[in-house]
Amino acid sequence: MILMTLTEAVATATGVPALYSCIGAVFILALFCYIFYPAYKCTKGGLGCTETILAGGEKSNCEGDDLLSLIIPAYNEEDRLPIMLDETLGYLDKDRHNLTQLFEAAIGHSHQRRNKSLIKYELIIVDDGSSDNTRNVVRTYAATLTSGDTIKLISMHQNVGKGGAVKTGMLRSLGQLCLMIDADGATDITDGLPKLLKEMHTMNSRGGNNTTLPPKLAVFGSRAHLEKESKASRSKVRTFLMHSFHFFVKALCSPKIKDTQCGFKLFTRGAAISLFTNLHLRRWAFDTELVVIAEKLNICVSEVGVIWQEIDGSKLDGGKLSLALVSLGMLRDMLCVRACYFFNAWKLQSR
């Protein structure tokens, strides 16, 4: 019935023969289904998971201002994840005193921590249905941790995509600040984390912070050469895809953020809850929807240049055809986001 009605509409509008009208109608219907497939997919549930505390957690996991949560989505990362965890935890432990001071400043002077102890870290590794030994690698690593910090393993019951994995981890985190960080360690955390904390402090100061509640803020790490010391080493293919993607982000989502896809982002707890509760996209382009949601909910977002390098083993290194399909899928996702919010198919909860 839908196809017949669409065929008649095409024939009436164009005056072409019925056969060509039918072909055109099939194409339009197929394109419609393709564009709105992410919207259909997000209505099917599928974010079931199992959470296990592997290390730490002795403080009954109460929410507190002295906790920084790091959410690490991982899919088949048995080789790269241990290296990243070594570097990340080594830095966090070694520079804990300095990061405590930056943390205090970032959450605002009117929201000081309840005690004077150094901050603790909550590492949440979200295994997105890996088929390799990722889960056991995390368990083995957690058994060697002696710093007293918390390591949680969230095992998704099926592969849901990076967006779904990050959403799950964020909504199960307990920290006053939540850092999204990729499992490959492509962003230099020794450079990026202090910069993001300082920028959040600047945003807090600029806003005056006169309310009784902590403000909702987000700081995105960026590879868009926002400052002279930013460095990035990318392949030519990635560079081309990056510039093309930025063009469509500017046209379809927002011109304010130059690099939405860097996997290094810091959120206040309020911002994390508001953004990820409303997030629909589950695959690669979920970051673009975060920008759209932030603008609609008036959540302040800033960008800071970070040191980044391409790491071997990327999920996008499957050849030119794979890159083309991923790029097309991300464009489709952005069109879906634009259409769903424009037609009010997706409604936002203000939390």
Tab-separated table of N, CA and C in Angstrom, residues 162-306:
chain	number	residue	atom	x	y	z
A	162	LYS	N	30.150	1.555	20.034
A	162	LYS	CA	30.889	2.405	20.967
A	162	LYS	C	29.966	3.349	21.727
A	163	GLY	N	28.994	3.937	21.028
A	163	GLY	CA	28.076	4.846	21.691
A	163	GLY	C	27.288	4.173	22.797
A	164	GLY	N	26.798	2.962	22.532
A	164	GLY	CA	26.061	2.217	23.541
A	164	GLY	C	26.931	1.838	24.722
A	165	ALA	N	28.193	1.476	24.437
A	165	ALA	CA	29.118	1.093	25.504
A	165	ALA	C	29.451	2.289	26.392
A	166	VAL	N	29.743	3.440	25.778
A	166	VAL	CA	30.075	4.639	26.554
A	166	VAL	C	28.865	5.088	27.378
A	167	LYS	N	27.690	5.049	26.789
A	167	LYS	CA	26.469	5.418	27.511
A	167	LYS	C	26.298	4.551	28.750
A	168	THR	N	26.465	3.256	28.591
A	168	THR	CA	26.314	2.335	29.715
A	168	THR	C	27.318	2.643	30.820
A	169	GLY	N	28.571	2.858	30.435
A	169	GLY	CA	29.599	3.157	31.420
A	169	GLY	C	29.363	4.477	32.135
A	170	MET	N	28.978	5.502	31.390
A	170	MET	CA	28.736	6.818	31.986
A	170	MET	C	27.601	6.769	33.003
A	171	LEU	N	26.511	6.100	32.658
A	171	LEU	CA	25.352	6.073	33.543
A	171	LEU	C	25.563	5.165	34.746
A	172	ARG	N	26.622	4.366	34.741
A	172	ARG	CA	26.944	3.521	35.894
A	172	ARG	C	28.156	4.042	36.661
A	173	SER	N	28.658	5.189	36.272
A	173	SER	CA	29.803	5.772	36.960
A	173	SER	C	29.343	6.519	38.210
A	174	LEU	N	30.293	6.801	39.102
A	174	LEU	CA	29.973	7.453	40.360
A	174	LEU	C	30.740	8.751	40.580
A	175	GLY	N	31.686	9.046	39.716
A	175	GLY	CA	32.546	10.204	39.922
A	175	GLY	C	31.854	11.527	39.716
A	176	GLN	N	32.376	12.559	40.386
A	176	GLN	CA	31.883	13.919	40.174
A	176	GLN	C	32.281	14.423	38.791
A	177	LEU	N	33.403	13.946	38.298
A	177	LEU	CA	33.830	14.198	36.922
A	177	LEU	C	34.006	12.862	36.226
A	178	CYS	N	33.637	12.821	34.943
A	178	CYS	CA	33.694	11.570	34.181
A	178	CYS	C	34.490	11.804	32.889
A	179	LEU	N	35.513	11.008	32.695
A	179	LEU	CA	36.379	11.144	31.521
A	179	LEU	C	36.174	9.965	30.594
A	180	MET	N	35.808	10.245	29.357
A	180	MET	CA	35.749	9.218	28.330
A	180	MET	C	37.113	9.133	27.662
A	181	ILE	N	37.661	7.915	27.582
A	181	ILE	CA	39.001	7.750	27.021
A	181	ILE	C	39.058	6.451	26.230
A	182	ASP	N	39.665	6.486	25.059
A	182	ASP	CA	39.720	5.315	24.196
A	182	ASP	C	40.709	4.279	24.714
A	183	ALA	N	40.437	3.017	24.389
A	183	ALA	CA	41.259	1.911	24.865
A	183	ALA	C	42.619	1.840	24.186
A	184	ASP	N	42.788	2.546	23.077
A	184	ASP	CA	44.072	2.485	22.379
A	184	ASP	C	45.098	3.469	22.933
A	185	GLY	N	44.643	4.385	23.804
A	185	GLY	CA	45.574	5.358	24.372
A	185	GLY	C	46.122	6.336	23.355
A	186	ALA	N	45.354	6.630	22.302
A	186	ALA	CA	45.834	7.521	21.251
A	186	ALA	C	46.064	8.940	21.747
A	187	THR	N	45.256	9.383	22.703
A	187	THR	CA	45.442	10.710	23.298
A	187	THR	C	46.381	10.600	24.482
A	188	ASP	N	47.371	11.449	24.531
A	188	ASP	CA	48.344	11.461	25.622
A	188	ASP	C	47.666	12.009	26.881
A	189	ILE	N	47.374	11.135	27.829
A	189	ILE	CA	46.642	11.554	29.023
A	189	ILE	C	47.461	12.502	29.884
A	190	THR	N	48.784	12.384	29.848
A	190	THR	CA	49.626	13.281	30.644
A	190	THR	C	49.521	14.715	30.155
A	191	ASP	N	49.186	14.877	28.885
A	191	ASP	CA	48.972	16.204	28.302
A	191	ASP	C	47.496	16.595	28.365
A	192	GLY	N	46.617	15.644	28.033
A	192	GLY	CA	45.212	15.963	27.858
A	192	GLY	C	44.432	16.191	29.131
A	193	LEU	N	44.623	15.331	30.133
A	193	LEU	CA	43.803	15.453	31.337
A	193	LEU	C	44.031	16.784	32.066
A	194	PRO	N	45.265	17.207	32.311
A	194	PRO	CA	45.442	18.523	32.953
A	194	PRO	C	44.810	19.657	32.149
A	195	LYS	N	44.920	19.591	30.821
A	195	LYS	CA	44.331	20.644	29.987
A	195	LYS	C	42.814	20.681	30.126
A	196	LEU	N	42.190	19.511	30.115
A	196	LEU	CA	40.735	19.468	30.220
A	196	LEU	C	40.261	19.936	31.593
A	197	LEU	N	40.990	19.572	32.647
A	197	LEU	CA	40.635	20.019	33.991
A	197	LEU	C	40.792	21.534	34.126
A	198	LYS	N	41.865	22.075	33.562
A	198	LYS	CA	42.076	23.529	33.622
A	198	LYS	C	40.996	24.267	32.842
A	199	GLU	N	40.616	23.734	31.694
A	199	GLU	CA	39.567	24.381	30.908
A	199	GLU	C	38.227	24.335	31.629
A	200	MET	N	37.959	23.240	32.321
A	200	MET	CA	36.711	23.157	33.078
A	200	MET	C	36.708	24.176	34.214
A	201	HIS	N	37.854	24.375	34.837
A	201	HIS	CA	37.972	25.403	35.875
A	201	HIS	C	37.702	26.787	35.278
A	202	THR	N	38.249	27.039	34.089
A	202	THR	CA	38.018	28.318	33.415
A	202	THR	C	36.533	28.519	33.110
A	203	MET	N	35.876	27.463	32.641
A	203	MET	CA	34.446	27.552	32.341
A	203	MET	C	33.642	27.825	33.604
A	204	ASN	N	34.023	27.166	34.698
A	204	ASN	CA	33.356	27.400	35.976
A	204	ASN	C	33.497	28.849	36.416
A	205	SER	N	34.726	29.357	36.305
A	205	SER	CA	35.002	30.737	36.722
A	205	SER	C	34.265	31.729	35.851
A	206	ARG	N	34.228	31.465	34.555
A	206	ARG	CA	33.564	32.366	33.617
A	206	ARG	C	32.069	32.444	33.879
A	207	GLY	N	31.491	31.305	34.304
A	207	GLY	CA	30.048	31.270	34.541
A	207	GLY	C	29.643	31.852	35.873
A	208	GLY	N	30.631	32.140	36.727
A	208	GLY	CA	30.286	32.733	38.011
A	208	GLY	C	29.936	31.713	39.069
A	209	ASN	N	29.362	30.572	38.631
A	209	ASN	CA	29.059	29.467	39.546
A	209	ASN	C	28.288	29.939	40.787
A	210	ASN	N	27.196	30.690	40.558
A	210	ASN	CA	26.438	31.248	41.676
A	210	ASN	C	25.271	30.368	42.114
A	211	THR	N	25.041	29.272	41.442
A	211	THR	CA	23.924	28.406	41.787
A	211	THR	C	24.322	27.444	42.890
A	212	THR	N	23.320	26.811	43.492
A	212	THR	CA	23.571	25.849	44.559
A	212	THR	C	23.972	24.487	44.010
A	213	LEU	N	23.747	24.275	42.725
A	213	LEU	CA	24.093	23.001	42.100
A	213	LEU	C	25.304	23.172	41.196
A	214	PRO	N	26.147	22.135	41.086
A	214	PRO	CA	27.285	22.214	40.166
A	214	PRO	C	26.793	22.425	38.736
A	215	PRO	N	27.468	23.226	37.946
A	215	PRO	CA	27.034	23.470	36.568
A	215	PRO	C	27.257	22.243	35.698
A	216	LYS	N	26.509	22.197	34.601
A	216	LYS	CA	26.664	21.105	33.645
A	216	LYS	C	27.625	21.559	32.557
A	217	LEU	N	28.805	20.945	32.532
A	217	LEU	CA	29.863	21.352	31.617
A	217	LEU	C	30.479	20.138	30.938
A	218	ALA	N	31.025	20.365	29.746
A	218	ALA	CA	31.755	19.319	29.027
A	218	ALA	C	32.937	19.951	28.308
A	219	VAL	N	34.057	19.249	28.322
A	219	VAL	CA	35.246	19.698	27.605
A	219	VAL	C	35.682	18.576	26.675
A	220	PHE	N	35.794	18.885	25.379
A	220	PHE	CA	36.184	17.897	24.380
A	220	PHE	C	37.659	18.064	24.025
A	221	GLY	N	38.408	16.980	24.092
A	221	GLY	CA	39.742	16.990	23.526
A	221	GLY	C	39.629	17.114	22.018
A	222	SER	N	40.559	17.829	21.411
A	222	SER	CA	40.460	18.107	19.979
A	222	SER	C	41.790	17.930	19.281
A	223	ARG	N	41.712	17.438	18.048
A	223	ARG	CA	42.894	17.316	17.200
A	223	ARG	C	42.878	18.361	16.097
A	224	ALA	N	42.093	19.397	16.284
A	224	ALA	CA	41.874	20.394	15.234
A	224	ALA	C	42.857	21.556	15.302
A	225	HIS	N	43.999	21.340	15.912
A	225	HIS	CA	45.044	22.357	15.975
A	225	HIS	C	44.529	23.656	16.584
A	226	LEU	N	43.873	23.530	17.742
A	226	LEU	CA	43.348	24.712	18.407
A	226	LEU	C	44.430	25.507	19.113
A	227	GLU	N	45.575	24.877	19.326
A	227	GLU	CA	46.695	25.597	19.920
A	227	GLU	C	47.982	25.053	19.325
A	228	LYS	N	49.035	25.833	19.381
A	228	LYS	CA	50.269	25.511	18.668
A	228	LYS	C	50.874	24.183	19.090
A	229	GLU	N	50.738	23.833	20.386
A	229	GLU	CA	51.399	22.615	20.825
A	229	GLU	C	50.628	21.348	20.501
A	230	SER	N	49.403	21.482	19.924
A	230	SER	CA	48.682	20.280	19.523
A	230	SER	C	49.422	19.575	18.397
A	231	LYS	N	49.540	18.286	18.515
A	231	LYS	CA	50.229	17.497	17.496
A	231	LYS	C	49.369	16.302	17.128
A	232	ALA	N	49.317	15.983	15.849
A	232	ALA	CA	48.570	14.805	15.407
A	232	ALA	C	49.288	14.169	14.235
A	233	SER	N	49.345	12.864	14.273
A	233	SER	CA	49.981	12.111	13.193
A	233	SER	C	48.947	11.165	12.632
A	234	ARG	N	48.438	11.440	11.434
A	234	ARG	CA	47.375	10.653	10.842
A	234	ARG	C	47.761	10.200	9.440
A	235	SER	N	47.140	9.111	9.018
A	235	SER	CA	47.322	8.669	7.647
A	235	SER	C	46.561	9.616	6.724
A	236	LYS	N	46.893	9.594	5.418
A	236	LYS	CA	46.214	10.468	4.461
A	236	LYS	C	44.728	10.143	4.355
A	237	VAL	N	44.408	8.848	4.443
A	237	VAL	CA	43.007	8.452	4.348
A	237	VAL	C	42.218	9.003	5.528
A	238	ARG	N	42.776	8.863	6.730
A	238	ARG	CA	42.098	9.386	7.914
A	238	ARG	C	41.952	10.911	7.841
A	239	THR	N	42.973	11.576	7.324
A	239	THR	CA	42.927	13.034	7.209
A	239	THR	C	41.806	13.463	6.277
A	240	PHE	N	41.694	12.786	5.128
A	240	PHE	CA	40.625	13.098	4.175
A	240	PHE	C	39.256	12.860	4.803
A	241	LEU	N	39.106	11.703	5.467
A	241	LEU	CA	37.830	11.383	6.097
A	241	LEU	C	37.497	12.382	7.204
A	242	MET	N	38.525	12.811	7.931
A	242	MET	CA	38.307	13.756	9.019
A	242	MET	C	37.753	15.077	8.491
A	243	HIS	N	38.380	15.613	7.438
A	243	HIS	CA	37.925	16.894	6.888
A	243	HIS	C	36.527	16.774	6.285
A	244	SER	N	36.263	15.653	5.625
A	244	SER	CA	34.929	15.436	5.060
A	244	SER	C	33.884	15.349	6.169
A	245	PHE	N	34.236	14.621	7.217
A	245	PHE	CA	33.317	14.458	8.338
A	245	PHE	C	33.041	15.792	9.010
A	246	HIS	N	34.070	16.603	9.191
A	246	HIS	CA	33.899	17.913	9.827
A	246	HIS	C	32.957	18.796	9.010
A	247	PHE	N	33.027	18.692	7.687
A	247	PHE	CA	32.140	19.473	6.827
A	247	PHE	C	30.684	19.119	7.101
A	248	PHE	N	30.396	17.815	7.184
A	248	PHE	CA	29.016	17.385	7.408
A	248	PHE	C	28.567	17.668	8.837
A	249	VAL	N	29.476	17.571	9.806
A	249	VAL	CA	29.130	17.923	11.182
A	249	VAL	C	28.708	19.389	11.244
A	250	LYS	N	29.469	20.243	10.581
A	250	LYS	CA	29.155	21.671	10.576
A	250	LYS	C	27.820	21.940	9.890
A	251	ALA	N	27.538	21.206	8.825
A	251	ALA	CA	26.316	21.441	8.058
A	251	ALA	C	25.083	20.838	8.726
A	252	LEU	N	25.247	19.671	9.361
A	252	LEU	CA	24.092	18.941	9.871
A	252	LEU	C	23.899	19.027	11.381
A	253	CYS	N	24.975	19.271	12.112
A	253	CYS	CA	24.872	19.227	13.580
A	253	CYS	C	25.163	20.564	14.234
A	254	SER	N	26.410	21.012	14.167
A	254	SER	CA	26.768	22.279	14.812
A	254	SER	C	28.097	22.779	14.267
A	255	PRO	N	28.214	24.072	14.028
A	255	PRO	CA	29.483	24.632	13.564
A	255	PRO	C	30.417	25.006	14.715
A	256	LYS	N	29.994	24.808	15.955
A	256	LYS	CA	30.749	25.298	17.104
A	256	LYS	C	31.910	24.366	17.492
A	257	ILE	N	31.773	23.059	17.258
A	257	ILE	CA	32.799	22.091	17.638
A	257	ILE	C	33.513	21.611	16.389
A	258	LYS	N	34.833	21.775	16.364
A	258	LYS	CA	35.606	21.443	15.170
A	258	LYS	C	35.973	19.960	15.086
A	259	ASP	N	36.125	19.306	16.239
A	259	ASP	CA	36.498	17.886	16.238
A	259	ASP	C	35.625	17.160	17.246
A	260	THR	N	34.574	16.523	16.746
A	260	THR	CA	33.667	15.801	17.640
A	260	THR	C	34.164	14.397	17.960
A	261	GLN	N	35.062	13.849	17.144
A	261	GLN	CA	35.355	12.420	17.213
A	261	GLN	C	36.570	12.025	18.047
A	262	CYS	N	37.288	12.973	18.596
A	262	CYS	CA	38.402	12.619	19.469
A	262	CYS	C	37.850	11.915	20.713
A	263	GLY	N	38.356	10.730	21.008
A	263	GLY	CA	37.815	9.925	22.104
A	263	GLY	C	38.356	10.313	23.459
A	264	PHE	N	38.365	11.593	23.760
A	264	PHE	CA	38.900	12.092	25.032
A	264	PHE	C	38.046	13.269	25.453
A	265	LYS	N	37.057	13.010	26.323
A	265	LYS	CA	36.075	14.027	26.687
A	265	LYS	C	35.809	13.979	28.192
A	266	LEU	N	35.698	15.151	28.807
A	266	LEU	CA	35.474	15.268	30.240
A	266	LEU	C	34.110	15.914	30.495
A	267	PHE	N	33.352	15.311	31.405
A	267	PHE	CA	32.012	15.798	31.729
A	267	PHE	C	31.857	15.962	33.238
A	268	THR	N	31.152	17.001	33.653
A	268	THR	CA	30.694	17.026	35.035
A	268	THR	C	29.613	15.966	35.171
A	269	ARG	N	29.343	15.569	36.383
A	269	ARG	CA	28.369	14.489	36.576
A	269	ARG	C	26.997	14.866	36.023
A	270	GLY	N	26.585	16.114	36.293
A	270	GLY	CA	25.287	16.547	35.799
A	270	GLY	C	25.195	16.511	34.286
A	271	ALA	N	26.271	16.935	33.620
A	271	ALA	CA	26.294	16.919	32.160
A	271	ALA	C	26.262	15.493	31.639
A	272	ALA	N	27.021	14.602	32.269
A	272	ALA	CA	27.065	13.209	31.825
A	272	ALA	C	25.685	12.569	31.916
A	273	ILE	N	24.988	12.806	33.023
A	273	ILE	CA	23.662	12.210	33.192
A	273	ILE	C	22.688	12.763	32.153
A	274	SER	N	22.677	14.086	31.980
A	274	SER	CA	21.753	14.700	31.024
A	274	SER	C	22.035	14.260	29.588
A	275	LEU	N	23.301	14.248	29.210
A	275	LEU	CA	23.668	13.914	27.835
A	275	LEU	C	23.436	12.442	27.516
A	276	PHE	N	23.915	11.561	28.375
A	276	PHE	CA	23.876	10.139	28.035
A	276	PHE	C	22.527	9.498	28.322
A	277	THR	N	21.720	10.102	29.186
A	277	THR	CA	20.343	9.628	29.342
A	277	THR	C	19.571	9.842	28.048
A	278	ASN	N	19.870	10.928	27.358
A	278	ASN	CA	19.148	11.281	26.134
A	278	ASN	C	19.787	10.745	24.862
A	279	LEU	N	20.964	10.148	24.974
A	279	LEU	CA	21.672	9.686	23.777
A	279	LEU	C	20.947	8.519	23.116
A	280	HIS	N	20.801	8.580	21.789
A	280	HIS	CA	20.152	7.519	21.023
A	280	HIS	C	21.141	6.712	20.176
A	281	LEU	N	22.043	7.411	19.481
A	281	LEU	CA	22.969	6.722	18.583
A	281	LEU	C	23.895	5.803	19.360
A	282	ARG	N	24.206	4.652	18.777
A	282	ARG	CA	25.022	3.666	19.473
A	282	ARG	C	26.326	3.343	18.746
A	283	ARG	N	26.485	3.852	17.569
A	283	ARG	CA	27.694	3.507	16.809
A	283	ARG	C	28.650	4.692	16.771
A	284	TRP	N	29.448	4.770	15.699
A	284	TRP	CA	30.580	5.692	15.647
A	284	TRP	C	30.205	7.157	15.804
A	285	ALA	N	29.055	7.570	15.275
A	285	ALA	CA	28.727	8.997	15.213
A	285	ALA	C	27.992	9.501	16.442
A	286	PHE	N	28.006	8.742	17.541
A	286	PHE	CA	27.254	9.166	18.724
A	286	PHE	C	27.744	10.504	19.268
A	287	ASP	N	29.041	10.822	19.069
A	287	ASP	CA	29.580	12.094	19.568
A	287	ASP	C	28.848	13.287	18.956
A	288	THR	N	28.436	13.158	17.709
A	288	THR	CA	27.743	14.276	17.057
A	288	THR	C	26.388	14.526	17.693
A	289	GLU	N	25.723	13.458	18.117
A	289	GLU	CA	24.441	13.662	18.798
A	289	GLU	C	24.650	14.313	20.159
A	290	LEU	N	25.758	13.988	20.826
A	290	LEU	CA	26.055	14.644	22.105
A	290	LEU	C	26.115	16.164	21.938
A	291	VAL	N	26.725	16.612	20.836
A	291	VAL	CA	26.818	18.050	20.576
A	291	VAL	C	25.430	18.650	20.371
A	292	VAL	N	24.581	17.952	19.627
A	292	VAL	CA	23.222	18.432	19.382
A	292	VAL	C	22.437	18.506	20.691
A	293	ILE	N	22.540	17.453	21.507
A	293	ILE	CA	21.820	17.431	22.778
A	293	ILE	C	22.307	18.567	23.686
A	294	ALA	N	23.632	18.748	23.734
A	294	ALA	CA	24.198	19.796	24.589
A	294	ALA	C	23.650	21.166	24.206
A	295	GLU	N	23.569	21.435	22.916
A	295	GLU	CA	23.044	22.730	22.486
A	295	GLU	C	21.572	22.881	22.844
A	296	LYS	N	20.803	21.816	22.704
A	296	LYS	CA	19.373	21.891	23.000
A	296	LYS	C	19.106	22.039	24.497
A	297	LEU	N	19.991	21.474	25.339
A	297	LEU	CA	19.814	21.548	26.786
A	297	LEU	C	20.652	22.663	27.412
A	298	ASN	N	21.287	23.475	26.574
A	298	ASN	CA	22.113	24.595	27.051
A	298	ASN	C	23.241	24.145	27.980
A	299	ILE	N	23.854	23.020	27.633
A	299	ILE	CA	25.019	22.537	28.362
A	299	ILE	C	26.263	23.116	27.692
A	300	CYS	N	27.085	23.793	28.463
A	300	CYS	CA	28.268	24.453	27.909
A	300	CYS	C	29.308	23.415	27.491
A	301	VAL	N	29.804	23.549	26.267
A	301	VAL	CA	30.823	22.649	25.731
A	301	VAL	C	32.000	23.479	25.230
A	302	SER	N	33.202	23.076	25.599
A	302	SER	CA	34.409	23.746	25.144
A	302	SER	C	35.337	22.727	24.495
A	303	GLU	N	36.316	23.217	23.753
A	303	GLU	CA	37.268	22.363	23.043
A	303	GLU	C	38.687	22.733	23.430
A	304	VAL	N	39.526	21.732	23.615
A	304	VAL	CA	40.924	21.959	23.974
A	304	VAL	C	41.808	21.064	23.116
A	305	GLY	N	42.819	21.646	22.507
A	305	GLY	CA	43.741	20.871	21.687
A	305	GLY	C	44.568	19.913	22.533
A	306	VAL	N	44.726	18.680	22.065
A	306	VAL	CA	45.484	17.669	22.797
A	306	VAL	C	46.486	16.991	21.865
